[in-house]
GROMACS .gro file of C-alpha atoms in nm:
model
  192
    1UNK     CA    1  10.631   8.399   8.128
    2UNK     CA    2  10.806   8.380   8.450
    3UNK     CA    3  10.629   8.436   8.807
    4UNK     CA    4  10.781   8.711   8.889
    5UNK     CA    5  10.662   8.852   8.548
    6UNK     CA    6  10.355   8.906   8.709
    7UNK     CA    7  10.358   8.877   9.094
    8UNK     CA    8  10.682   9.131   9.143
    9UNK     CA    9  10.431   9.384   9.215
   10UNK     CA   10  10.103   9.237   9.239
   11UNK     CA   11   9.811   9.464   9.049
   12UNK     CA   12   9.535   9.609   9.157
   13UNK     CA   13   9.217   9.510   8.990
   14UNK     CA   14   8.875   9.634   9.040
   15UNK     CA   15   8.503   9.418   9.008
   16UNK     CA   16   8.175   9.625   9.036
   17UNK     CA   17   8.174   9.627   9.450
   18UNK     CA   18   8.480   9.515   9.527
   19UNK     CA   19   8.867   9.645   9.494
   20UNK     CA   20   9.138   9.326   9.478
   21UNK     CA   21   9.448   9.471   9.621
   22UNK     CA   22   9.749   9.336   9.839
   23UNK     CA   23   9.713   9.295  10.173
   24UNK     CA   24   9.824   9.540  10.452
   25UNK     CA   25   9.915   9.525  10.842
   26UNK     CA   26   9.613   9.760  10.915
   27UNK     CA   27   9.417   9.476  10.761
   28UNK     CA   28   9.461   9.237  11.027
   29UNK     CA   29   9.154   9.355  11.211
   30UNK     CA   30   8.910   9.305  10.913
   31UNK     CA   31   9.058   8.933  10.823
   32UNK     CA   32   9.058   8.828  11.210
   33UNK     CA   33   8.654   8.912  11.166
   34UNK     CA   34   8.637   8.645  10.865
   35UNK     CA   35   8.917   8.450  10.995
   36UNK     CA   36   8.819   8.401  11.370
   37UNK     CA   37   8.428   8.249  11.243
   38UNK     CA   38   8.434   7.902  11.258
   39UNK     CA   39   8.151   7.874  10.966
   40UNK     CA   40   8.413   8.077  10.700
   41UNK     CA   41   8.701   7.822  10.845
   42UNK     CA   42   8.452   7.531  10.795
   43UNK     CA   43   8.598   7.437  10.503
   44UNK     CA   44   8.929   7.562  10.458
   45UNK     CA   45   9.241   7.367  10.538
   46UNK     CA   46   9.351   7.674  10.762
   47UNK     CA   47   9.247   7.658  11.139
   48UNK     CA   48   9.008   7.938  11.286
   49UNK     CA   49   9.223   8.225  11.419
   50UNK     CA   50   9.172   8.234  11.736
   51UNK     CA   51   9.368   8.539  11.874
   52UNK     CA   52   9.514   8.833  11.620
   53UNK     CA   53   9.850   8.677  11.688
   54UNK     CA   54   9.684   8.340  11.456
   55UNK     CA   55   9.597   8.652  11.174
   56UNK     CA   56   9.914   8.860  11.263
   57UNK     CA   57  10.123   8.511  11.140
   58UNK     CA   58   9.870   8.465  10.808
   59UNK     CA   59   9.947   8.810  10.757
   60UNK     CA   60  10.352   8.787  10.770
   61UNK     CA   61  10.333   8.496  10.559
   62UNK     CA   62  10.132   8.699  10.295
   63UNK     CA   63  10.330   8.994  10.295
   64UNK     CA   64  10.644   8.788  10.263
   65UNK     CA   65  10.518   8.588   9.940
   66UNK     CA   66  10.482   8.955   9.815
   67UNK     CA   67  10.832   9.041   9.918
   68UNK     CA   68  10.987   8.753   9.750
   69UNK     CA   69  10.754   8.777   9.431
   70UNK     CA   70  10.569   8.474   9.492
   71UNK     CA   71  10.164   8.357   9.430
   72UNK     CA   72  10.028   8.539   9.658
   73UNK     CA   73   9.612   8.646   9.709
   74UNK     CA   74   9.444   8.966   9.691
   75UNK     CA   75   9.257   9.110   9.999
   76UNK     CA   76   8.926   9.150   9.924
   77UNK     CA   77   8.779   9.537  10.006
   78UNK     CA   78   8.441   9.616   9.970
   79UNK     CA   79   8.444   9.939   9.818
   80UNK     CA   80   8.099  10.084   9.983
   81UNK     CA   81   8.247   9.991  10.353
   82UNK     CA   82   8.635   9.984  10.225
   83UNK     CA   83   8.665   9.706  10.485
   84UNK     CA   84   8.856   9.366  10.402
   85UNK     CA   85   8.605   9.115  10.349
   86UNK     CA   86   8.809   8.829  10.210
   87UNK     CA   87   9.107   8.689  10.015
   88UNK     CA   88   9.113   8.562   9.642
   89UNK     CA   89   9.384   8.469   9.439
   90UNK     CA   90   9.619   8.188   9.295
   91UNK     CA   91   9.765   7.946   9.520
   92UNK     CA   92   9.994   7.729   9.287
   93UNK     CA   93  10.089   7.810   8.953
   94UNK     CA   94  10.300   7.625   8.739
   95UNK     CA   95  10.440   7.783   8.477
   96UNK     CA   96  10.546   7.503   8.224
   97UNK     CA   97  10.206   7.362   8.171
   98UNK     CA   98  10.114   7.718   8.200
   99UNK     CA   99   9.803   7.580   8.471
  100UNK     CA  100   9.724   7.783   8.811
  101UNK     CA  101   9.460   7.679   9.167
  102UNK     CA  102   9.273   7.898   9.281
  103UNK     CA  103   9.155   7.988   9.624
  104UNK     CA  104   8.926   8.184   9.832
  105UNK     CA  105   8.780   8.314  10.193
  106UNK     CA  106   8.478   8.531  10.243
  107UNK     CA  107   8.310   8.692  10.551
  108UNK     CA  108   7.974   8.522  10.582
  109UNK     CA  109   7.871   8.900  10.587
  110UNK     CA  110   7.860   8.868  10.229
  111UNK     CA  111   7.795   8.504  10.171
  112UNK     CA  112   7.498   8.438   9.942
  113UNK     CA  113   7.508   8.776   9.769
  114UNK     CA  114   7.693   8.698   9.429
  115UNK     CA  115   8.059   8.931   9.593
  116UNK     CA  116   8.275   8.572   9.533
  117UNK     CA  117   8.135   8.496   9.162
  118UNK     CA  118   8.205   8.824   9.073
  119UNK     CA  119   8.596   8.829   9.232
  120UNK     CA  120   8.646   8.486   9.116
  121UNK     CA  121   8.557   8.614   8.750
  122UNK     CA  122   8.819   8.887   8.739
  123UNK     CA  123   9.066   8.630   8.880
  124UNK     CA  124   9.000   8.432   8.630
  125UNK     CA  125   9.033   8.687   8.352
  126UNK     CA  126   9.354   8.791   8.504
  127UNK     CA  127   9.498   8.431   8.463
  128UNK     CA  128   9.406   8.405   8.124
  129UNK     CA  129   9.453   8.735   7.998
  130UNK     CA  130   9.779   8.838   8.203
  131UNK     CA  131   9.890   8.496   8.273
  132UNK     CA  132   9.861   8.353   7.963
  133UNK     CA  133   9.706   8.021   8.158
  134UNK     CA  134   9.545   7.759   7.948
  135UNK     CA  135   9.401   7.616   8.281
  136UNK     CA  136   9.280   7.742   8.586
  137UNK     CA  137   9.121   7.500   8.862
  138UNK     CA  138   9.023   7.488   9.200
  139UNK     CA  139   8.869   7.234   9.441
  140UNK     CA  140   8.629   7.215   9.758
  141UNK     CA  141   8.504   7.004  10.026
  142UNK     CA  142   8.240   6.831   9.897
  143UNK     CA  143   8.006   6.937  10.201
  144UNK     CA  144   8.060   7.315  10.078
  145UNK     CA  145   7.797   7.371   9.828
  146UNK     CA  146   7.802   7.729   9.831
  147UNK     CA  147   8.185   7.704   9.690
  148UNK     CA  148   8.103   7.445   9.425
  149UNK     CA  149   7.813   7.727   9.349
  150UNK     CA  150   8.092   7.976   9.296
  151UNK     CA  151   8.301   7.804   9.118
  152UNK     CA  152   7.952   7.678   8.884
  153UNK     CA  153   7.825   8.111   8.830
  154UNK     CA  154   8.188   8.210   8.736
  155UNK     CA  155   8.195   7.951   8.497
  156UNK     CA  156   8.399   7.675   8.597
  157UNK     CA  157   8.294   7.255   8.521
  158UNK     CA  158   8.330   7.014   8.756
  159UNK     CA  159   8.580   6.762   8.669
  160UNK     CA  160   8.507   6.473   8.922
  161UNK     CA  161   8.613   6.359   9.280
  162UNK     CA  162   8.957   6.381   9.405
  163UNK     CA  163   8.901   6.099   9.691
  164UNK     CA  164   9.103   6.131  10.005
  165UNK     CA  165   9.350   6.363   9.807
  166UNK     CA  166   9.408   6.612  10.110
  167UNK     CA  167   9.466   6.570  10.510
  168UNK     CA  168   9.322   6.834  10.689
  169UNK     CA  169   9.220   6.910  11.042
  170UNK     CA  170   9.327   6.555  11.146
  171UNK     CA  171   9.166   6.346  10.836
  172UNK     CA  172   9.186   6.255  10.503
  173UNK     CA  173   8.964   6.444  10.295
  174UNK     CA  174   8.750   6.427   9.919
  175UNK     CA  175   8.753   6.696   9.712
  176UNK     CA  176   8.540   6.828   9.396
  177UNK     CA  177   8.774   6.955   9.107
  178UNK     CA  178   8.630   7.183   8.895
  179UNK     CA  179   8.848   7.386   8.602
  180UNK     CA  180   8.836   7.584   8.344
  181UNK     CA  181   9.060   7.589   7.988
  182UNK     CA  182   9.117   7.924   7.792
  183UNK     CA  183   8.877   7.766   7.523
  184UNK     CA  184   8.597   7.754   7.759
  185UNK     CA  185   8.690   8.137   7.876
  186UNK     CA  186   8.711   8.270   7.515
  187UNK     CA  187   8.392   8.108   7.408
  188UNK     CA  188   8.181   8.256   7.719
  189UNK     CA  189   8.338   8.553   7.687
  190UNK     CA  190   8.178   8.540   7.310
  191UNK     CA  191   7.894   8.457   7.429
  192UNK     CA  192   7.778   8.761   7.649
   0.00000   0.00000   0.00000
């Protein structure tokens, strides 16, 4: 399985309210919404846009990662509003060990209303289904509980502390690891 295997033309896939699909220019609106809100930016290691020139340069750098074939996310698009409401997708993957991080961003329009658990579940099926991934993982600030709550509902187990692993926004930061292994994903997938 090489990258481009799978990210030459990056699917579409589909949850219950939500469509995962690449991003577009005409997006740049919806993401400066998310992107420009200091409380979504909180806890990322990207800065709060803070003119559509800051989301007009995210954008560029997404589309390009598409160009080349690269890991690259999926816009988020609520299918009842078919606005942009976020970005999901795989950061890293490496290939040999057959292992992926994931990431994610979400308006705080839809914060607290189960949109990320079920986005980060199709992600997650993706990896191991289309991938072929035997583990997928994905960390947070250890301050963001509603991100370790995600990453809890869609089925992921925290793994431990990661302490001062990252610097971001002028310090040196913690960060929870959480994972999951194709074993886990098979046997929940059993199980419902």
């Amino acid at each position: 399985m090489q990258i481009e295997d799978v990210f030459s033309d990056l699917p579409t896939l589909e949850t219950d309210r939500t469509i995962l699909r690449k991003l577009r220019s005409e997006d740049e609106q919806d993401i400066f919404h998310y992107g420009s809100d200091e409380e979504v930016s909180r806890y990322t290691a990207w800065p709060t846009h803070q003119t559509m020139e800051d989301t007009r340069l995210y954008l560029m750098r997404v589309l390009h990662k598409y160009s080349q074939h690269a890991v690259a996310p999926w816009g988020i698009v609520d299918k009842e509003t078919g606005k942009v409401i976020g970005t999901s997708g795989f950061m890293a993957w490496d290939v040999r060990h057959a292992k992926a991080e994931l990431g994610y961003a979400l308006s705080k329009d839809y914060w607290n209303r189960g949109y990320m658990t079920e986005v980060i579940r199709t992600i997650i099926s993706f990896g191991f289904e289309r991938m072929k991934l035997v583990r997928i993982e994905a960390s947070c600030l250890p301050s963001n509980l509603g991100s370790a709550r995600v990453m809890e509902k869609a089925g992921m187990s925290y793994e431990g502390l990661l302490r001062q692993t990252i610097f971001v926004k002028g310090k040196h930061e913690d960060l929870k690891l959480y994972s999951i292994v194709v074993d886990d994903y098979r046997n929940q997938s059993n199980s419902r």
